[in-house]
PDB file of C-alpha atoms in Angstrom:
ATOM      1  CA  UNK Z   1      -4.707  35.754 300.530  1.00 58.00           C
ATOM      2  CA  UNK Z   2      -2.235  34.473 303.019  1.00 63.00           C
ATOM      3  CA  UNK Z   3      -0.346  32.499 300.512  1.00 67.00           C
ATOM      4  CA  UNK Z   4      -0.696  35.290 298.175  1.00 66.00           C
ATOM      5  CA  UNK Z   5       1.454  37.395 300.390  1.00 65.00           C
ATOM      6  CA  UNK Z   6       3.940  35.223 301.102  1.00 66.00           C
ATOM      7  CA  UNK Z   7       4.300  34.848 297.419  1.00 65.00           C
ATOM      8  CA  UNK Z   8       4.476  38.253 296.437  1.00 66.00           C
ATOM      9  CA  UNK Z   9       7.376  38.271 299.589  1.00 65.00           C
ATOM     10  CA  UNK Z  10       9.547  36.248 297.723  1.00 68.00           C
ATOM     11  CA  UNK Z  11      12.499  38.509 295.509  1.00 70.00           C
ATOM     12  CA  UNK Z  12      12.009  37.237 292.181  1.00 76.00           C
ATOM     13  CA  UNK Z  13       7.893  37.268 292.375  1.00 84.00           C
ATOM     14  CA  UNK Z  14       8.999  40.922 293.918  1.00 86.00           C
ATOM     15  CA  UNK Z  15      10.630  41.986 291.010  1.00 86.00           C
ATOM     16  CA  UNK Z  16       7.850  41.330 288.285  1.00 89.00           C
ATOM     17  CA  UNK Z  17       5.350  42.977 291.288  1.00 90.00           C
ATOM     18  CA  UNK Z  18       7.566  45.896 290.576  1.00 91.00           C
ATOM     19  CA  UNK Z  19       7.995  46.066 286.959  1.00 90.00           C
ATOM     20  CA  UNK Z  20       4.108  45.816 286.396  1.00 93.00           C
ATOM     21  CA  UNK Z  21       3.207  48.531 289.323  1.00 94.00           C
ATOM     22  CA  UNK Z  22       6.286  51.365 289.051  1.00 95.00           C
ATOM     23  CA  UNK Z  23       4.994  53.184 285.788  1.00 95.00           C
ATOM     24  CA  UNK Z  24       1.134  53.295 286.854  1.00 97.00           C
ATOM     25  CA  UNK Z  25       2.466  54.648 290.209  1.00 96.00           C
ATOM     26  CA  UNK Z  26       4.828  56.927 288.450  1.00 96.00           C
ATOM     27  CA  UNK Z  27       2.147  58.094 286.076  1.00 97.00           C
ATOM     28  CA  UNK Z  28      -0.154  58.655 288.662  1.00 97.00           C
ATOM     29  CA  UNK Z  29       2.616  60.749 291.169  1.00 97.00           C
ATOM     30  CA  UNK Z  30       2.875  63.009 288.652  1.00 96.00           C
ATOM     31  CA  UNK Z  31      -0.133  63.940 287.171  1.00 97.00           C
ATOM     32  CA  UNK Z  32      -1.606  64.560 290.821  1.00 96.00           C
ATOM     33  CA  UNK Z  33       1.595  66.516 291.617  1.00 95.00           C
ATOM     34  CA  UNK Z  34       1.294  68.575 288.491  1.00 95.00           C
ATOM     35  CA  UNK Z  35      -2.751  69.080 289.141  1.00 95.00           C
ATOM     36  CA  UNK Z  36      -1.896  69.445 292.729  1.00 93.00           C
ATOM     37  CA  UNK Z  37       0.613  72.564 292.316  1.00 92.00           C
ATOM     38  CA  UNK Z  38      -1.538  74.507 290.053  1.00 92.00           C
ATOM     39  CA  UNK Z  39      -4.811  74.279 292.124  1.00 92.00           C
ATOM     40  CA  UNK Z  40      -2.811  74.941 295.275  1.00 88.00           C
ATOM     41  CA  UNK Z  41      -0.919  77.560 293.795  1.00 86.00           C
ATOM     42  CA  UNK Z  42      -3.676  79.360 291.477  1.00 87.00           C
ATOM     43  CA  UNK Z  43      -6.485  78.118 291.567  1.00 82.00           C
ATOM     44  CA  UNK Z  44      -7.306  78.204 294.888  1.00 82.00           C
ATOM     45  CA  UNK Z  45      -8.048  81.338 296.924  1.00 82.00           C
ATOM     46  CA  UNK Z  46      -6.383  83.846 299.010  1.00 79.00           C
ATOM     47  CA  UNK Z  47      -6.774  82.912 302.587  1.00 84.00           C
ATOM     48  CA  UNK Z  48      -8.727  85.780 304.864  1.00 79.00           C
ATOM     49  CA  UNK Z  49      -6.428  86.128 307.647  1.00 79.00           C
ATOM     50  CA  UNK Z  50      -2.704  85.154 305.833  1.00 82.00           C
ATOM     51  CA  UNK Z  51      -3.673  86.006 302.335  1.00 81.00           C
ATOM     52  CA  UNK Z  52      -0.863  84.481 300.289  1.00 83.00           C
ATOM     53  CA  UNK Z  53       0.796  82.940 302.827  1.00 82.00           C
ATOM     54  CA  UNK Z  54      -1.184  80.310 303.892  1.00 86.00           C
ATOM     55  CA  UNK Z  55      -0.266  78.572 300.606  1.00 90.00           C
ATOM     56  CA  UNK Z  56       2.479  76.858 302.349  1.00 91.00           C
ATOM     57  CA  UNK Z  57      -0.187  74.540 303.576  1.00 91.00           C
ATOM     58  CA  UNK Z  58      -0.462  72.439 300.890  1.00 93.00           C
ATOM     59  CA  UNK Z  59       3.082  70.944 301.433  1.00 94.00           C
ATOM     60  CA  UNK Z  60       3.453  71.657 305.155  1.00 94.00           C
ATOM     61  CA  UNK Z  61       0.224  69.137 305.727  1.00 94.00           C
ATOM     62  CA  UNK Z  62       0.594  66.540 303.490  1.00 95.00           C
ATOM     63  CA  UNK Z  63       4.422  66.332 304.281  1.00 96.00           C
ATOM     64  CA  UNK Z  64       2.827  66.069 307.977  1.00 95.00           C
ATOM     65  CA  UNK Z  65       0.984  63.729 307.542  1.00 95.00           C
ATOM     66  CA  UNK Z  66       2.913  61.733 305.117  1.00 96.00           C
ATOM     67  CA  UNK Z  67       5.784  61.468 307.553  1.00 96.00           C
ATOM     68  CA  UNK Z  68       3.487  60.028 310.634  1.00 96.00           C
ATOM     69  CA  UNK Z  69       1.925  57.666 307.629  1.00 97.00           C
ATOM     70  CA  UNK Z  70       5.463  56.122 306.947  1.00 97.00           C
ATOM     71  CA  UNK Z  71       6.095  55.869 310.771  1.00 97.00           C
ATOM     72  CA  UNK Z  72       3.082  53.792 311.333  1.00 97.00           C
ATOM     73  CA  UNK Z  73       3.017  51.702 308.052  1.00 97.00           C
ATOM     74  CA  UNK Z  74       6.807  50.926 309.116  1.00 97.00           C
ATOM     75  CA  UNK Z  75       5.953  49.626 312.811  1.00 97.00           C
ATOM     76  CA  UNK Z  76       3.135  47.368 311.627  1.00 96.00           C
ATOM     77  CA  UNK Z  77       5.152  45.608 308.543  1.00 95.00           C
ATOM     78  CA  UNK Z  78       7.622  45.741 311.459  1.00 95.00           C
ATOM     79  CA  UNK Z  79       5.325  43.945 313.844  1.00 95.00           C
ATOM     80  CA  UNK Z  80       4.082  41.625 311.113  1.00 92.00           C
ATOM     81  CA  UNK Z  81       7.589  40.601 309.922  1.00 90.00           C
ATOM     82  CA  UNK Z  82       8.599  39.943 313.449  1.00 89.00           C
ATOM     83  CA  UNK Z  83       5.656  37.580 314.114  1.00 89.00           C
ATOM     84  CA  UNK Z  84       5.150  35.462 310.769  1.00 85.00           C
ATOM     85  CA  UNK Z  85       8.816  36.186 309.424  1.00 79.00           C
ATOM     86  CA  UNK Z  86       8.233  37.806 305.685  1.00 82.00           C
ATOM     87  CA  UNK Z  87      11.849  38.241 304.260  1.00 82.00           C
ATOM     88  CA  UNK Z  88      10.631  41.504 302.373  1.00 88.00           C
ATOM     89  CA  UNK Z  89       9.507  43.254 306.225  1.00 92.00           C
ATOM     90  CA  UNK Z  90      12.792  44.674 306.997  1.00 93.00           C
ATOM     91  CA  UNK Z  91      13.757  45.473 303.138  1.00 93.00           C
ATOM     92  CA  UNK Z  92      10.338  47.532 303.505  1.00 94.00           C
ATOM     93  CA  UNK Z  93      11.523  49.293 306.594  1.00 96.00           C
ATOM     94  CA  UNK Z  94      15.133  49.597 305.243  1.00 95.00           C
ATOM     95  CA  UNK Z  95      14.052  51.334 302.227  1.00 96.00           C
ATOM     96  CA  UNK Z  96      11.152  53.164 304.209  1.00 97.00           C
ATOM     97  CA  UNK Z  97      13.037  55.024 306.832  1.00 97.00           C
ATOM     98  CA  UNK Z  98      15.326  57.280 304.656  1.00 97.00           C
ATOM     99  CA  UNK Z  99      11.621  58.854 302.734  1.00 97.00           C
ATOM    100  CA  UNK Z 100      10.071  58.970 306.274  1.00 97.00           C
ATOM    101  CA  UNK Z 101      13.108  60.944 307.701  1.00 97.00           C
ATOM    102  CA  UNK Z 102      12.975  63.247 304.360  1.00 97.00           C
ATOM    103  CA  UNK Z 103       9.422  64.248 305.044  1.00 97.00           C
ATOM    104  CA  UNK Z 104       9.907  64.874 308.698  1.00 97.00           C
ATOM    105  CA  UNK Z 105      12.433  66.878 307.659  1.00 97.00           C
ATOM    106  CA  UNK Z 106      10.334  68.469 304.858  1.00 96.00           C
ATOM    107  CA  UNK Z 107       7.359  69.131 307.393  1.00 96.00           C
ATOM    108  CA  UNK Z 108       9.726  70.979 310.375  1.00 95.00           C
ATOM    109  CA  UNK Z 109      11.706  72.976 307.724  1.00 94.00           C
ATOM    110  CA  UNK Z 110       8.492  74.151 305.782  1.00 94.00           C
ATOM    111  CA  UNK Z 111       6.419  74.722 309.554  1.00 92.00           C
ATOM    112  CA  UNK Z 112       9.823  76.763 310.481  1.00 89.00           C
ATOM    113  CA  UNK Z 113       9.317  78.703 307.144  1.00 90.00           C
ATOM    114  CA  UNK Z 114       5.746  79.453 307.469  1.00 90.00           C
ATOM    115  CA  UNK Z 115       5.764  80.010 311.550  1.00 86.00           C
ATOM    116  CA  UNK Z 116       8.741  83.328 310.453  1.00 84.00           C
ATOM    117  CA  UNK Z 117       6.153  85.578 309.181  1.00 86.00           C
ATOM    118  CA  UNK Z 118       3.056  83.969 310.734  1.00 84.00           C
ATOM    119  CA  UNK Z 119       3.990  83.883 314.506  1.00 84.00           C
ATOM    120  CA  UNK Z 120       7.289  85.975 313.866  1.00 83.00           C
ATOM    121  CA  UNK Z 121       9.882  83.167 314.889  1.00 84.00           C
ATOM    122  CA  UNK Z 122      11.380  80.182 313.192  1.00 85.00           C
ATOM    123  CA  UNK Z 123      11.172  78.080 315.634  1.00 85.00           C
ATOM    124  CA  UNK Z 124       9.234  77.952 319.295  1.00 83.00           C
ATOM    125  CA  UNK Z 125       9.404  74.650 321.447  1.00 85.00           C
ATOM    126  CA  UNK Z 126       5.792  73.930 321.340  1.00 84.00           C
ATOM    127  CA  UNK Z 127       4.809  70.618 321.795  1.00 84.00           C
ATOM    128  CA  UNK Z 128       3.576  69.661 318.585  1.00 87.00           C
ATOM    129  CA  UNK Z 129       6.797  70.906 316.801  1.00 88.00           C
ATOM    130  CA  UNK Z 130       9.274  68.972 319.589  1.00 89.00           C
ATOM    131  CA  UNK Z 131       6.968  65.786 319.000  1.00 91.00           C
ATOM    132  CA  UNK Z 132       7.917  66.126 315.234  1.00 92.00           C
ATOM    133  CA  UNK Z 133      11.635  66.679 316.234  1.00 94.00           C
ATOM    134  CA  UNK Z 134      11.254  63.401 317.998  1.00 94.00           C
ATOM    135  CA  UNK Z 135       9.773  61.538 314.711  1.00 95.00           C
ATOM    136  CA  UNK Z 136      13.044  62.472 313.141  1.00 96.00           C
ATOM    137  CA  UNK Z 137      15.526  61.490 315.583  1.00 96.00           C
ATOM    138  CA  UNK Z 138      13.037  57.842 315.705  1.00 96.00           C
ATOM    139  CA  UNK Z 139      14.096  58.009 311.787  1.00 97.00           C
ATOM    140  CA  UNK Z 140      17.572  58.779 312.337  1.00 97.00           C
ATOM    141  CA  UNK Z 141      17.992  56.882 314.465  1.00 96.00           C
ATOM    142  CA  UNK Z 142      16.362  53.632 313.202  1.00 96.00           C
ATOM    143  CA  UNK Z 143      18.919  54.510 310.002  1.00 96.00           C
ATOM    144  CA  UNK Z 144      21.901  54.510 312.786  1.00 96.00           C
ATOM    145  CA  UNK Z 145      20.699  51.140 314.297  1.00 94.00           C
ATOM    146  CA  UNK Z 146      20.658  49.455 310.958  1.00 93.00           C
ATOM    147  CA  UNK Z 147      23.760  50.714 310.093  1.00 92.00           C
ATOM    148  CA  UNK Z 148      25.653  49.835 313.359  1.00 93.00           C
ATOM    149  CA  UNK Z 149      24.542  45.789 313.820  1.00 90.00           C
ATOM    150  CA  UNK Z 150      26.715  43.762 311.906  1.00 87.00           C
ATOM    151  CA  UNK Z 151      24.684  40.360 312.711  1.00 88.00           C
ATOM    152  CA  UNK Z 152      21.764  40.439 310.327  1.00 87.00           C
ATOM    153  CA  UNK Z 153      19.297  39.025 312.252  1.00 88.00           C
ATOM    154  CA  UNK Z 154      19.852  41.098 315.724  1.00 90.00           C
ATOM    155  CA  UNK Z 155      19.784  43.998 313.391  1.00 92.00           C
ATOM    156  CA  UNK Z 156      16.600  43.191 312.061  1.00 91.00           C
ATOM    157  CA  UNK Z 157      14.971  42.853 315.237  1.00 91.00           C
ATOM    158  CA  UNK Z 158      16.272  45.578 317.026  1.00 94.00           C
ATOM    159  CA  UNK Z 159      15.083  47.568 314.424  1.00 94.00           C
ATOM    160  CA  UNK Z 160      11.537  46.267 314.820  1.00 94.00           C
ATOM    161  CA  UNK Z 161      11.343  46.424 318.226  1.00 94.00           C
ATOM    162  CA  UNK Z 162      12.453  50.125 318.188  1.00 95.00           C
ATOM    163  CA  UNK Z 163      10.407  51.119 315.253  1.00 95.00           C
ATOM    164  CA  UNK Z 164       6.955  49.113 317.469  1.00 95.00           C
ATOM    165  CA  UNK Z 165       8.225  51.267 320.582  1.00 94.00           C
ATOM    166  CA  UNK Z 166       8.339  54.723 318.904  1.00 94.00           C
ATOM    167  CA  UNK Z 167       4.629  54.532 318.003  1.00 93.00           C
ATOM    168  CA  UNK Z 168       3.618  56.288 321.613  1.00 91.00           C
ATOM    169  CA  UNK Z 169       5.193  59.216 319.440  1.00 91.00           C
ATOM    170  CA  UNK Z 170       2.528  58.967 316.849  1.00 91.00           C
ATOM    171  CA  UNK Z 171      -0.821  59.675 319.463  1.00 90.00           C
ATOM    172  CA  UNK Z 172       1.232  62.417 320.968  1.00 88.00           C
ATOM    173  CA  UNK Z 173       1.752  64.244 317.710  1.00 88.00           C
ATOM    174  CA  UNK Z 174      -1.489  64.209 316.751  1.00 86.00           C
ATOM    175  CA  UNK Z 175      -3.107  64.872 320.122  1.00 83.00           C
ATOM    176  CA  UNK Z 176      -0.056  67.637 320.658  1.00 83.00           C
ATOM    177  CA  UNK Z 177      -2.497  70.662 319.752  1.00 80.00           C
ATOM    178  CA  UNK Z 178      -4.971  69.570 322.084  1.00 78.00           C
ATOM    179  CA  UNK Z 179      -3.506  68.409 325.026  1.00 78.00           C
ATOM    180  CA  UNK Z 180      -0.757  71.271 325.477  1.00 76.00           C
ATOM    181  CA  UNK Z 181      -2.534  74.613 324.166  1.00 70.00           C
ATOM    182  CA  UNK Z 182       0.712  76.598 322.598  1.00 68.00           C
ATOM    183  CA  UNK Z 183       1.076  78.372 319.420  1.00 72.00           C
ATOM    184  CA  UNK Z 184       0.750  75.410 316.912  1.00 78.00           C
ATOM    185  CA  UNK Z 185      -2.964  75.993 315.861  1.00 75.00           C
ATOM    186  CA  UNK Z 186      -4.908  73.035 316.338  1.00 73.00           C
ATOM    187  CA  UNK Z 187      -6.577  70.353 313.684  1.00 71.00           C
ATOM    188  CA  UNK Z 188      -9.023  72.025 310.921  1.00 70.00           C
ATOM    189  CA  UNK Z 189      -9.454  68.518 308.922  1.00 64.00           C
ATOM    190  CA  UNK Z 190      -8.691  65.417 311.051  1.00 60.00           C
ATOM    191  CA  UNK Z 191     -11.365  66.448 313.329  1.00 58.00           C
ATOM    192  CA  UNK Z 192     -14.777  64.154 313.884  1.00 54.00           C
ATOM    193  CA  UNK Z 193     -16.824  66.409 313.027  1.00 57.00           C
ATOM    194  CA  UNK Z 194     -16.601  67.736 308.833  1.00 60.00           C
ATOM    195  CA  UNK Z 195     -13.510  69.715 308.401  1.00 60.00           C
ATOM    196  CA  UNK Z 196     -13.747  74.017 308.593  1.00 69.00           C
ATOM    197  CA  UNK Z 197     -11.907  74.604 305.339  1.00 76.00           C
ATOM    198  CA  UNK Z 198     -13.333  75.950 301.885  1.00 79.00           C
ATOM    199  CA  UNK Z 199     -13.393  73.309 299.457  1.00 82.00           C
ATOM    200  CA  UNK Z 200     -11.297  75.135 297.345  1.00 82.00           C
ATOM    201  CA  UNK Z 201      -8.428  74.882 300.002  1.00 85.00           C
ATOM    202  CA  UNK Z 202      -9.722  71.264 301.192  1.00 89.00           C
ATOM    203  CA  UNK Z 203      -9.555  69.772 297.475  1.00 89.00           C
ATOM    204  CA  UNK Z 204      -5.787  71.034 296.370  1.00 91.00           C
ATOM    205  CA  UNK Z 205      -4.865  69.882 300.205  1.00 92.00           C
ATOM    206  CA  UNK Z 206      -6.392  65.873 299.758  1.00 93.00           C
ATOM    207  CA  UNK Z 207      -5.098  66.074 296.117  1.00 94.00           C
ATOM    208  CA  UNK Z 208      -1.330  67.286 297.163  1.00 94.00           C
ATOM    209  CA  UNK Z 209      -1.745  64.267 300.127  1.00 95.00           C
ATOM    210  CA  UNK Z 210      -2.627  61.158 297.786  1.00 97.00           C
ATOM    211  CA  UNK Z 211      -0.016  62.723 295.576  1.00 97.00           C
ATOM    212  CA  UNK Z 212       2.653  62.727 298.582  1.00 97.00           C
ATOM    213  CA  UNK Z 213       1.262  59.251 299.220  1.00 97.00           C
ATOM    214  CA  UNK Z 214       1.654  58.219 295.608  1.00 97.00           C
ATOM    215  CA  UNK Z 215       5.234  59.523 295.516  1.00 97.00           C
ATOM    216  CA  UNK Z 216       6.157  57.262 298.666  1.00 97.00           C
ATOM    217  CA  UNK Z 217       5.314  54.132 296.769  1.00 97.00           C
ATOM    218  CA  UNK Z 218       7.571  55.004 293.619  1.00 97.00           C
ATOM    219  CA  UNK Z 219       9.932  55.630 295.831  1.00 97.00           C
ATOM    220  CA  UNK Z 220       9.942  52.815 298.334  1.00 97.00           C
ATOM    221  CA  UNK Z 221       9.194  50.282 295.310  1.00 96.00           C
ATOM    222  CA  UNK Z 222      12.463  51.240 293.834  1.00 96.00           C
ATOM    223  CA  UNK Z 223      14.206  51.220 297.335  1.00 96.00           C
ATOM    224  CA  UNK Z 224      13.124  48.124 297.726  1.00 95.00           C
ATOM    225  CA  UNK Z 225      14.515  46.931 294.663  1.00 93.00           C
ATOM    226  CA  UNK Z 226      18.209  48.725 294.955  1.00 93.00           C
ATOM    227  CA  UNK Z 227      18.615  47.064 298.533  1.00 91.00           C
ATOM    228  CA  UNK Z 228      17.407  43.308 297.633  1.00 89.00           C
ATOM    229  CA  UNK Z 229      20.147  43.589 294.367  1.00 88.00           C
ATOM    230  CA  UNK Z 230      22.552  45.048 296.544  1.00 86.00           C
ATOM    231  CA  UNK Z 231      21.562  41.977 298.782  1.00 81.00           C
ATOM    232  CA  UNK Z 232      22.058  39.378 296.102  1.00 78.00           C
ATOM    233  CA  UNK Z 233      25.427  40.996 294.994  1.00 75.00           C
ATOM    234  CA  UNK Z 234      26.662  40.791 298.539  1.00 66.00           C
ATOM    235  CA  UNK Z 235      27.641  44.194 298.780  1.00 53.00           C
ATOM    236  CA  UNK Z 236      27.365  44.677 302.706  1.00 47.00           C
ATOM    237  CA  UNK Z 237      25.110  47.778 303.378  1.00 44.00           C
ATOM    238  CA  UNK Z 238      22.112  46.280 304.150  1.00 45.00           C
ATOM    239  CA  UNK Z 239      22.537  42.353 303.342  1.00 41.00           C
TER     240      UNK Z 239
ATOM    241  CA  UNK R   1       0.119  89.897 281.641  1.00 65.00           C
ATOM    242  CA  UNK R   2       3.820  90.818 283.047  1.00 68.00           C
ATOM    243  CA  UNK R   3       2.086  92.657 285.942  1.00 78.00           C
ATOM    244  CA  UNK R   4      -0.105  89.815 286.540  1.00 84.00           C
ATOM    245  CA  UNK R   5       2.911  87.420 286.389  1.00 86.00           C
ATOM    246  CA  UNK R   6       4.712  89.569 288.788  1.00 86.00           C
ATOM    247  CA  UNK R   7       1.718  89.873 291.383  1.00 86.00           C
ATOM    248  CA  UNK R   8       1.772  85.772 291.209  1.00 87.00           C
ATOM    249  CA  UNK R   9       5.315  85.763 292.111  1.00 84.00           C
ATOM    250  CA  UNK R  10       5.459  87.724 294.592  1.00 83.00           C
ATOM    251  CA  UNK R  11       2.270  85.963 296.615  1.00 86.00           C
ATOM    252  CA  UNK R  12       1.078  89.134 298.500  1.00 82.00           C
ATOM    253  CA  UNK R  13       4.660  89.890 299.723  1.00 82.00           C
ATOM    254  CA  UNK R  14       5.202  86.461 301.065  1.00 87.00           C
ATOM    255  CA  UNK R  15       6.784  85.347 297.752  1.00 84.00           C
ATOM    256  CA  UNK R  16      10.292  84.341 299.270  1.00 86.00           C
ATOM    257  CA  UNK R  17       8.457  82.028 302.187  1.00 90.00           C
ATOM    258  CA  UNK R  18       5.889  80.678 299.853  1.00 90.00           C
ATOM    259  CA  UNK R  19       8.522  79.624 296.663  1.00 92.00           C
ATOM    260  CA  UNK R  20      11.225  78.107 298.798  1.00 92.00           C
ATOM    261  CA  UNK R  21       8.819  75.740 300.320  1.00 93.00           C
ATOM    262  CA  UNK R  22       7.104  74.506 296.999  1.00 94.00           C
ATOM    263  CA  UNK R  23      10.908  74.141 295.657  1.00 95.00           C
ATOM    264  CA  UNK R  24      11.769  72.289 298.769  1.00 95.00           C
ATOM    265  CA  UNK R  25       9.452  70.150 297.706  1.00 95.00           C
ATOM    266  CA  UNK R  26       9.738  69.646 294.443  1.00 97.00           C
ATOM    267  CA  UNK R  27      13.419  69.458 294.707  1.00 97.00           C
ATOM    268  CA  UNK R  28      13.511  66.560 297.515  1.00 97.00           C
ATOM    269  CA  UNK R  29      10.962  64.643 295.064  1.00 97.00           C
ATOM    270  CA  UNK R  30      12.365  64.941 291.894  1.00 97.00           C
ATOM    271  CA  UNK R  31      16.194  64.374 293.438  1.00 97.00           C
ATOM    272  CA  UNK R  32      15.297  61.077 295.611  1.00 97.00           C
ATOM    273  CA  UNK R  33      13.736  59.500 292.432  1.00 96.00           C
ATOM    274  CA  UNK R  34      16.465  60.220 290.186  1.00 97.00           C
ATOM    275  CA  UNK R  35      18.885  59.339 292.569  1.00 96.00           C
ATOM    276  CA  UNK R  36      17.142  55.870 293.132  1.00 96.00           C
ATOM    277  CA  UNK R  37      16.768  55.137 289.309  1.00 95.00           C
ATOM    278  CA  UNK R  38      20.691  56.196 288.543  1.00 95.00           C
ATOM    279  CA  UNK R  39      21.250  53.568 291.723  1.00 94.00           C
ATOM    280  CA  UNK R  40      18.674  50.854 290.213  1.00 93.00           C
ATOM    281  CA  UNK R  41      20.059  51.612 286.517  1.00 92.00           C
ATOM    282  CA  UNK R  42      23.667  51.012 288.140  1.00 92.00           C
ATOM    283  CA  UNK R  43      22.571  47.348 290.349  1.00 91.00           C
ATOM    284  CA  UNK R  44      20.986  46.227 286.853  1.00 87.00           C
ATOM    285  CA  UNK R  45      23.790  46.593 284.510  1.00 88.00           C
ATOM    286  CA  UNK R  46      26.147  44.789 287.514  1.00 85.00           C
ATOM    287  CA  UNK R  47      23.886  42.613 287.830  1.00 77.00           C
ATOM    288  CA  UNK R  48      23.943  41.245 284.366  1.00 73.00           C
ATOM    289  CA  UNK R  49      27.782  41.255 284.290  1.00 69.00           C
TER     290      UNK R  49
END
């Protein structure tokens, strides 16, 4: 297994990795995606209180959670690289940041679109939405860090160590709703106990999630790929 | 059919709220991966200069 990894680390093992993985993936983003947008926008019923409205869900949520996903999958390849030195960790985190910021991004500007006629502002400084501002800036500002440190090694560990700091963020996100009681309404799926949602809303929401999920590794795969070529040319962005 | 079409788009009066965040969507998806294949397409045919 161990040896396995360290194999599949290595560029040009990397590359045939990729070739034989990116059309399944690709295949598989978008058929979900395509199932995923007619049952969410269709198929599924009105909701009782926000009728139409509450359609927004199935991107707001899986954006959500998709962006704290890429935060904590970064920190622990991140924490891994640092400790048994894989060559691949910070091309993972390099090509990682830029989706995770997108769908940070994605989640505040789709919230801020569905909070207008729902709680009648764009924006309120509730905890759980300034937590989420914070993600971003932890994004940006990972992105700004790795392109500020010329030294290639420093760079790579100063992104590490920030990316393994920012996880107090993650806890505080998801806890937000309970800990500070303001107008972000609280969990109705990540909770212990089962979920409160109709399966017809629960089903389009998981599908729209593994399809986010899906997306994320077509994406990062051919990231990965651009930055290790642009490595091997020498071109100086991220080598 | 039109009518129904019409009632569809306008999702209870929350039409404009509803479509700009499903073309938000779609939109960052479909322009990150073409944006990362036109980059990969680019690296490749360097590469084998």
């Amino acid at each position: 297994m161990w040896n396995w990894l360290h194999q599949l680390a290595s560029p040009p093992c990397f590359n045939r990795f990729v070739a034989m993985l990116l059309p399944w993936l690709a295949a598989a983003w978008l058929t979900t995606f395509m199932i995923g947008l007619w049952w969410s926008l269709v198929k599924a019923p009105a909701d009782y209180q926000q009728g139409e409205g509450y359609r927004i869900i199935f991107i707001h949520v899986p954006a959500a959670w998709l962006s704290l996903f890429i935060y904590v999958v970064m920190a622990s390849v991140a924490a891994i690289g640092l400790v048994w030195k894989f060559k691949l960790a910070p091309v993972f985190t390099a090509a990682s940041a830029p989706l995770g910021a997108a769908f940070t991004a994605l989640t505040l500007v789709t919230g801020s679109v569905w909070g207008k006629p729902m709680w009648g502002t764009w924006w309120v400084w509730d905890a759980r939405l300034t937590s989420e501002l914070i993600l971003l800036f932890l994004y940006l500002g990972y992105i700004a860090l790795q392109n500020t440190i010329s030294d290639v090694r420093s760079r790579n560990q100063a992104g590490a160590i920030l990316l393994i700091v920012g996880v107090v963020n993650i806890p505080i996100i998801h806890y937000s709703v309970e800990w500070w009681n303001t107008l972000h309404q609280p969990a109705s799926i990540m909770k212990f106990d089962s979920p409160s949602v109709h399966p017809q809303m629960l089903y389009p929401l998981l599908l729209m999630a593994i399809s986010f999920k899906l997306f994320y590794g077509t994406a990062l795969l051919l990231a990965m790929q651009c930055i290790l070529w642009q490595r091997q040319r020498g071109g100086n962005e991220y080598a | 059919m039109l009518e129904s079409l019409s009632t569809f788009i306008q999702m209870g009066g929350y039409g404009g709220y509803v479509w700009f965040c499903y073309a938000a969507a779609v939109a960052m998806q479909a322009g990150m991966i073409i944006n990362l294949w036109r980059r990969r397409q680019q690296l490749l045919s360097q590469k084998k200069q």
